[in-house]
Amino acid sequence: MKLIDYFERVYIIHLPERTDRYQALSRELAAIGVDIKGPKVHLPPPPRPSESNGFPSIGVYSNFIRHLGILKECLKDGIERVWILEDDAIFRRQLRQENEQEKLINRLDKDDWGLCYLGHAIEQSALRSYPTGLVPFKEEFLWAHCYCVHARVLPQLVHYFEETLLNPPGHPRGGRLYIDGAFNLFRCLHPDVVCLVSNPNLSSQKGSPSSLANRNWYDRATVFKPLVTAGRSIRDELWRLSS
């Protein structure tokens, strides 16, 4: 059994103009048995807000309401298990083995999990004392580029995210946050929600220019593009091979 068989839907956060990311993610997913054009895979059109609505930028606001829109759609449609990806996700090579995917599925079936992060920003040293596989984790961490949500937590999650849209920036319960910051604060406010993380981390973010932040000078300088692209590709492949 593969991960794609376990989840009812897979959503991808993607900007149509980022064809580089679409092509790269298509290859990443194919390597783990997921057809990006398959019936379970959804690429919802991006919202195009004209202002930031109090968020750090229009891009951050757009990204937040895209994640929220997906969660609301899953809640409305009665989806039990959903896997959500951003288009810069890359996967560790061990995930290409079907038996490794089956181990993850077996673990998910044994737990009343609410959130599961196949990708995260937790330092490996912080997970050293944990067993390998999917493990419960209650500390703070960031990233929301490769995560799974169960129906049992969707009502709480949607309600909280909608609350942060109304709260001003700096509100103690969170207001106008980056999406990963909102997830982090939700987990802190709802310690009863079982959060699983992969150990080791099974998904990182591809080295590529950000769609949310201003580009670095070396991304703007055409002359450096081949060198920068090659360096990022090497970095990504070394990460895929690491354990």
mmCIF file of C-alpha atoms in Angstrom:
data_model
loop_
_atom_site.group_PDB
_atom_site.id
_atom_site.type_symbol
_atom_site.label_atom_id
_atom_site.label_comp_id
_atom_site.label_asym_id
_atom_site.label_seq_id
_atom_site.Cartn_x
_atom_site.Cartn_y
_atom_site.Cartn_z
ATOM 1 C CA MET A 1 0.000 0.000 0.000
ATOM 2 C CA LYS A 2 1.256 3.460 -0.900
ATOM 3 C CA LEU A 3 0.651 6.804 0.768
ATOM 4 C CA ILE A 4 -1.521 7.923 -2.145
ATOM 5 C CA ASP A 5 -3.837 4.973 -1.390
ATOM 6 C CA TYR A 6 -4.214 5.969 2.262
ATOM 7 C CA PHE A 7 -5.257 9.576 1.705
ATOM 8 C CA GLU A 8 -8.553 10.539 0.105
ATOM 9 C CA ARG A 9 -7.093 13.691 -1.408
ATOM 10 C CA VAL A 10 -3.730 15.304 -2.021
ATOM 11 C CA TYR A 11 -3.674 19.077 -2.395
ATOM 12 C CA ILE A 12 -0.797 21.044 -3.874
ATOM 13 C CA ILE A 13 -0.255 24.744 -3.148
ATOM 14 C CA HIS A 14 1.053 26.004 -6.478
ATOM 15 C CA LEU A 15 1.346 29.199 -8.500
ATOM 16 C CA PRO A 16 0.716 28.428 -12.201
ATOM 17 C CA GLU A 17 3.553 30.733 -13.263
ATOM 18 C CA ARG A 18 6.056 28.615 -11.304
ATOM 19 C CA THR A 19 6.377 25.979 -14.017
ATOM 20 C CA ASP A 20 9.830 25.111 -12.680
ATOM 21 C CA ARG A 21 8.330 23.987 -9.401
ATOM 22 C CA TYR A 22 5.480 22.089 -11.054
ATOM 23 C CA GLN A 23 7.901 20.081 -13.185
ATOM 24 C CA ALA A 24 10.223 19.406 -10.256
ATOM 25 C CA LEU A 25 7.398 18.333 -7.947
ATOM 26 C CA SER A 26 5.934 16.132 -10.674
ATOM 27 C CA ARG A 27 9.226 14.208 -10.734
ATOM 28 C CA GLU A 28 9.437 14.082 -6.929
ATOM 29 C CA LEU A 29 5.923 12.684 -6.636
ATOM 30 C CA ALA A 30 6.391 10.181 -9.462
ATOM 31 C CA ALA A 31 9.397 8.772 -7.593
ATOM 32 C CA ILE A 32 7.158 7.924 -4.617
ATOM 33 C CA GLY A 33 4.308 6.558 -6.730
ATOM 34 C CA VAL A 34 2.091 9.640 -7.056
ATOM 35 C CA ASP A 35 0.864 10.901 -10.438
ATOM 36 C CA ILE A 36 0.491 14.679 -10.199
ATOM 37 C CA LYS A 37 -2.324 14.420 -12.766
ATOM 38 C CA GLY A 38 -4.058 11.578 -10.918
ATOM 39 C CA PRO A 39 -7.691 11.782 -9.748
ATOM 40 C CA LYS A 40 -6.805 12.266 -6.085
ATOM 41 C CA VAL A 41 -4.455 15.192 -6.704
ATOM 42 C CA HIS A 42 -5.929 18.692 -6.589
ATOM 43 C CA LEU A 43 -4.228 21.965 -7.554
ATOM 44 C CA PRO A 44 -6.720 24.656 -6.529
ATOM 45 C CA PRO A 45 -6.402 28.021 -8.305
ATOM 46 C CA PRO A 46 -4.581 30.607 -6.192
ATOM 47 C CA PRO A 47 -6.442 33.581 -4.741
ATOM 48 C CA ARG A 48 -5.124 36.935 -5.942
ATOM 49 C CA PRO A 49 -5.752 39.418 -3.117
ATOM 50 C CA SER A 50 -5.012 43.047 -3.924
ATOM 51 C CA GLU A 51 -3.809 43.902 -0.420
ATOM 52 C CA SER A 52 -2.048 42.226 2.488
ATOM 53 C CA ASN A 53 -4.949 42.544 4.985
ATOM 54 C CA GLY A 54 -2.513 43.129 7.834
ATOM 55 C CA PHE A 55 -0.267 40.168 6.958
ATOM 56 C CA PRO A 56 3.482 40.694 6.393
ATOM 57 C CA SER A 57 2.869 40.716 2.612
ATOM 58 C CA ILE A 58 0.251 39.938 -0.029
ATOM 59 C CA GLY A 59 2.060 36.655 -0.727
ATOM 60 C CA VAL A 60 1.898 35.567 2.911
ATOM 61 C CA TYR A 61 -1.804 36.464 3.059
ATOM 62 C CA SER A 62 -2.538 34.600 -0.166
ATOM 63 C CA ASN A 63 -0.660 31.537 1.053
ATOM 64 C CA PHE A 64 -2.549 31.529 4.352
ATOM 65 C CA ILE A 65 -6.007 31.726 2.790
ATOM 66 C CA ARG A 66 -5.068 28.991 0.307
ATOM 67 C CA HIS A 67 -4.247 26.570 3.114
ATOM 68 C CA LEU A 68 -7.382 27.639 4.968
ATOM 69 C CA GLY A 69 -9.497 27.249 1.830
ATOM 70 C CA ILE A 70 -8.287 23.669 1.388
ATOM 71 C CA LEU A 71 -9.047 22.805 5.008
ATOM 72 C CA LYS A 72 -12.526 24.326 4.735
ATOM 73 C CA GLU A 73 -13.198 22.384 1.534
ATOM 74 C CA CYS A 74 -12.155 19.121 3.201
ATOM 75 C CA LEU A 75 -14.380 19.878 6.183
ATOM 76 C CA LYS A 76 -17.346 20.639 3.914
ATOM 77 C CA ASP A 77 -16.797 17.513 1.798
ATOM 78 C CA GLY A 78 -16.348 15.178 4.777
ATOM 79 C CA ILE A 79 -12.782 14.191 3.854
ATOM 80 C CA GLU A 80 -11.270 11.980 6.560
ATOM 81 C CA ARG A 81 -7.566 12.085 5.646
ATOM 82 C CA VAL A 82 -5.869 14.715 3.487
ATOM 83 C CA TRP A 83 -2.235 15.289 2.518
ATOM 84 C CA ILE A 84 -1.246 18.888 1.738
ATOM 85 C CA LEU A 85 1.937 19.872 -0.086
ATOM 86 C CA GLU A 86 3.554 23.071 -1.232
ATOM 87 C CA ASP A 87 5.137 22.921 -4.661
ATOM 88 C CA ASP A 88 8.728 23.137 -3.384
ATOM 89 C CA ALA A 89 8.558 19.818 -1.496
ATOM 90 C CA ILE A 90 11.291 17.237 -2.039
ATOM 91 C CA PHE A 91 11.422 13.755 -0.504
ATOM 92 C CA ARG A 92 14.071 11.592 1.080
ATOM 93 C CA ARG A 93 14.965 8.605 -1.104
ATOM 94 C CA GLN A 94 13.850 6.069 1.490
ATOM 95 C CA LEU A 95 10.258 7.189 0.834
ATOM 96 C CA ARG A 96 10.547 5.711 -2.669
ATOM 97 C CA GLN A 97 10.370 2.239 -1.129
ATOM 98 C CA GLU A 98 6.805 0.980 -0.810
ATOM 99 C CA ASN A 99 7.589 -0.888 2.414
ATOM 100 C CA GLU A 100 8.685 2.420 3.974
ATOM 101 C CA GLN A 101 5.369 3.976 2.984
ATOM 102 C CA GLU A 102 3.534 0.986 4.463
ATOM 103 C CA LYS A 103 5.320 1.534 7.787
ATOM 104 C CA LEU A 104 4.008 5.100 7.885
ATOM 105 C CA ILE A 105 0.477 3.962 7.072
ATOM 106 C CA ASN A 106 0.563 1.254 9.748
ATOM 107 C CA ARG A 107 1.672 3.839 12.312
ATOM 108 C CA LEU A 108 -1.085 6.256 11.307
ATOM 109 C CA ASP A 109 -3.667 3.481 11.610
ATOM 110 C CA LYS A 110 -2.598 2.785 15.197
ATOM 111 C CA ASP A 111 -3.004 6.338 16.507
ATOM 112 C CA ASP A 112 -5.779 8.891 16.937
ATOM 113 C CA TRP A 113 -3.607 11.490 15.238
ATOM 114 C CA GLY A 114 -4.839 14.921 14.248
ATOM 115 C CA LEU A 115 -1.803 16.378 12.472
ATOM 116 C CA CYS A 116 1.129 14.575 10.874
ATOM 117 C CA TYR A 117 4.210 16.279 9.468
ATOM 118 C CA LEU A 118 6.247 14.321 6.941
ATOM 119 C CA GLY A 119 8.261 17.516 6.512
ATOM 120 C CA HIS A 120 9.299 19.932 9.265
ATOM 121 C CA ALA A 121 12.089 22.190 10.490
ATOM 122 C CA ILE A 122 12.951 20.234 13.643
ATOM 123 C CA GLU A 123 16.687 19.823 14.136
ATOM 124 C CA GLN A 124 17.769 16.183 13.988
ATOM 125 C CA SER A 125 19.492 16.609 17.352
ATOM 126 C CA ALA A 126 16.082 17.337 18.919
ATOM 127 C CA LEU A 127 14.797 13.984 17.642
ATOM 128 C CA ARG A 128 17.836 11.912 18.581
ATOM 129 C CA SER A 129 16.195 10.422 21.669
ATOM 130 C CA TYR A 130 13.057 9.442 19.723
ATOM 131 C CA PRO A 131 12.551 6.181 17.836
ATOM 132 C CA THR A 132 12.538 6.295 14.058
ATOM 133 C CA GLY A 133 9.279 6.570 12.171
ATOM 134 C CA LEU A 134 6.303 8.757 13.049
ATOM 135 C CA VAL A 135 6.569 9.970 16.634
ATOM 136 C CA PRO A 136 4.384 12.187 18.867
ATOM 137 C CA PHE A 137 6.019 15.599 19.286
ATOM 138 C CA LYS A 138 4.834 18.440 21.535
ATOM 139 C CA GLU A 139 7.594 21.023 21.125
ATOM 140 C CA GLU A 140 7.343 24.085 18.889
ATOM 141 C CA PHE A 141 8.500 23.891 15.268
ATOM 142 C CA LEU A 142 7.908 25.537 11.900
ATOM 143 C CA TRP A 143 7.257 24.623 8.247
ATOM 144 C CA ALA A 144 3.956 23.600 6.701
ATOM 145 C CA HIS A 145 5.023 22.423 3.256
ATOM 146 C CA CYS A 146 4.224 18.702 3.680
ATOM 147 C CA TYR A 147 1.650 17.754 6.270
ATOM 148 C CA CYS A 148 -1.455 15.617 6.755
ATOM 149 C CA VAL A 149 -4.695 16.401 8.562
ATOM 150 C CA HIS A 150 -7.347 14.056 9.960
ATOM 151 C CA ALA A 151 -11.051 14.938 10.029
ATOM 152 C CA ARG A 152 -11.072 14.703 13.823
ATOM 153 C CA VAL A 153 -9.128 17.983 14.054
ATOM 154 C CA LEU A 154 -10.543 19.874 11.061
ATOM 155 C CA PRO A 155 -13.353 21.744 12.885
ATOM 156 C CA GLN A 156 -10.975 23.078 15.559
ATOM 157 C CA LEU A 157 -8.297 23.931 13.022
ATOM 158 C CA VAL A 158 -10.586 25.805 10.640
ATOM 159 C CA HIS A 159 -12.191 27.711 13.515
ATOM 160 C CA TYR A 160 -8.805 28.743 14.890
ATOM 161 C CA PHE A 161 -7.402 29.844 11.536
ATOM 162 C CA GLU A 162 -10.519 31.929 10.903
ATOM 163 C CA GLU A 163 -10.036 33.509 14.339
ATOM 164 C CA THR A 164 -6.478 34.558 13.457
ATOM 165 C CA LEU A 165 -7.822 36.321 10.361
ATOM 166 C CA LEU A 166 -9.860 38.566 12.667
ATOM 167 C CA ASN A 167 -7.221 39.084 15.354
ATOM 168 C CA PRO A 168 -4.749 41.952 14.896
ATOM 169 C CA PRO A 169 -1.026 41.206 14.460
ATOM 170 C CA GLY A 170 0.585 40.505 17.821
ATOM 171 C CA HIS A 171 -2.598 39.163 19.416
ATOM 172 C CA PRO A 172 -1.777 36.585 22.145
ATOM 173 C CA ARG A 173 -3.850 33.963 20.298
ATOM 174 C CA GLY A 174 -2.254 34.854 16.986
ATOM 175 C CA GLY A 175 -3.230 37.279 14.284
ATOM 176 C CA ARG A 176 -2.344 37.575 10.568
ATOM 177 C CA LEU A 177 0.387 34.915 10.803
ATOM 178 C CA TYR A 178 2.542 32.979 8.385
ATOM 179 C CA ILE A 179 0.813 29.633 7.877
ATOM 180 C CA ASP A 180 3.472 27.625 9.718
ATOM 181 C CA GLY A 181 3.356 30.078 12.616
ATOM 182 C CA ALA A 182 -0.416 29.615 12.802
ATOM 183 C CA PHE A 183 -0.009 25.832 12.911
ATOM 184 C CA ASN A 184 2.629 26.156 15.617
ATOM 185 C CA LEU A 185 0.398 28.324 17.796
ATOM 186 C CA PHE A 186 -2.586 26.033 17.192
ATOM 187 C CA ARG A 187 -0.571 23.079 18.488
ATOM 188 C CA CYS A 188 0.449 25.091 21.562
ATOM 189 C CA LEU A 189 -3.165 26.094 22.260
ATOM 190 C CA HIS A 190 -4.492 22.563 21.666
ATOM 191 C CA PRO A 191 -2.042 20.178 23.386
ATOM 192 C CA ASP A 192 -4.702 17.458 23.283
ATOM 193 C CA VAL A 193 -4.343 17.200 19.491
ATOM 194 C CA VAL A 194 -1.976 14.338 18.673
ATOM 195 C CA CYS A 195 0.775 15.661 16.419
ATOM 196 C CA LEU A 196 3.106 13.171 14.734
ATOM 197 C CA VAL A 197 6.373 14.080 13.018
ATOM 198 C CA SER A 198 8.649 11.943 10.888
ATOM 199 C CA ASN A 199 11.999 10.914 12.326
ATOM 200 C CA PRO A 200 14.079 11.418 10.313
ATOM 201 C CA ASN A 201 12.464 14.242 8.387
ATOM 202 C CA LEU A 202 11.124 12.797 5.119
ATOM 203 C CA SER A 203 10.473 16.025 3.223
ATOM 204 C CA SER A 204 12.441 19.231 2.871
ATOM 205 C CA GLN A 205 11.987 22.309 0.715
ATOM 206 C CA LYS A 206 13.626 22.472 -2.683
ATOM 207 C CA GLY A 207 16.302 25.084 -3.151
ATOM 208 C CA SER A 208 14.570 27.678 -5.343
ATOM 209 C CA PRO A 209 13.655 31.369 -5.251
ATOM 210 C CA SER A 210 10.893 32.080 -2.742
ATOM 211 C CA SER A 211 7.396 33.001 -3.881
ATOM 212 C CA LEU A 212 6.707 34.785 -0.566
ATOM 213 C CA ALA A 213 9.844 36.824 0.104
ATOM 214 C CA ASN A 214 11.998 39.176 -1.944
ATOM 215 C CA ARG A 215 14.554 37.402 -4.087
ATOM 216 C CA ASN A 216 18.213 37.380 -3.114
ATOM 217 C CA TRP A 217 20.643 39.317 -5.276
ATOM 218 C CA TYR A 218 22.046 36.101 -6.791
ATOM 219 C CA ASP A 219 18.551 35.091 -7.916
ATOM 220 C CA ARG A 220 18.119 38.423 -9.672
ATOM 221 C CA ALA A 221 21.506 38.319 -11.440
ATOM 222 C CA THR A 222 21.047 36.286 -14.645
ATOM 223 C CA VAL A 223 24.765 35.626 -15.003
ATOM 224 C CA PHE A 224 24.812 33.580 -11.780
ATOM 225 C CA LYS A 225 21.661 31.559 -12.504
ATOM 226 C CA PRO A 226 23.355 28.364 -13.868
ATOM 227 C CA LEU A 227 25.794 28.245 -10.952
ATOM 228 C CA VAL A 228 23.111 28.909 -8.341
ATOM 229 C CA THR A 229 20.771 26.322 -9.887
ATOM 230 C CA ALA A 230 23.528 23.687 -9.960
ATOM 231 C CA GLY A 231 24.469 24.393 -6.357
ATOM 232 C CA ARG A 232 20.889 24.041 -5.211
ATOM 233 C CA SER A 233 20.440 20.800 -7.140
ATOM 234 C CA ILE A 234 23.527 19.308 -5.477
ATOM 235 C CA ARG A 235 22.317 20.437 -2.065
ATOM 236 C CA ASP A 236 18.884 18.876 -2.679
ATOM 237 C CA GLU A 237 20.306 15.548 -3.843
ATOM 238 C CA LEU A 238 22.673 15.328 -0.876
ATOM 239 C CA TRP A 239 19.688 15.872 1.412
ATOM 240 C CA ARG A 240 17.633 13.160 -0.358
ATOM 241 C CA LEU A 241 20.466 10.691 0.189
ATOM 242 C CA SER A 242 21.089 11.588 3.835
ATOM 243 C CA SER A 243 19.701 9.518 6.680
#
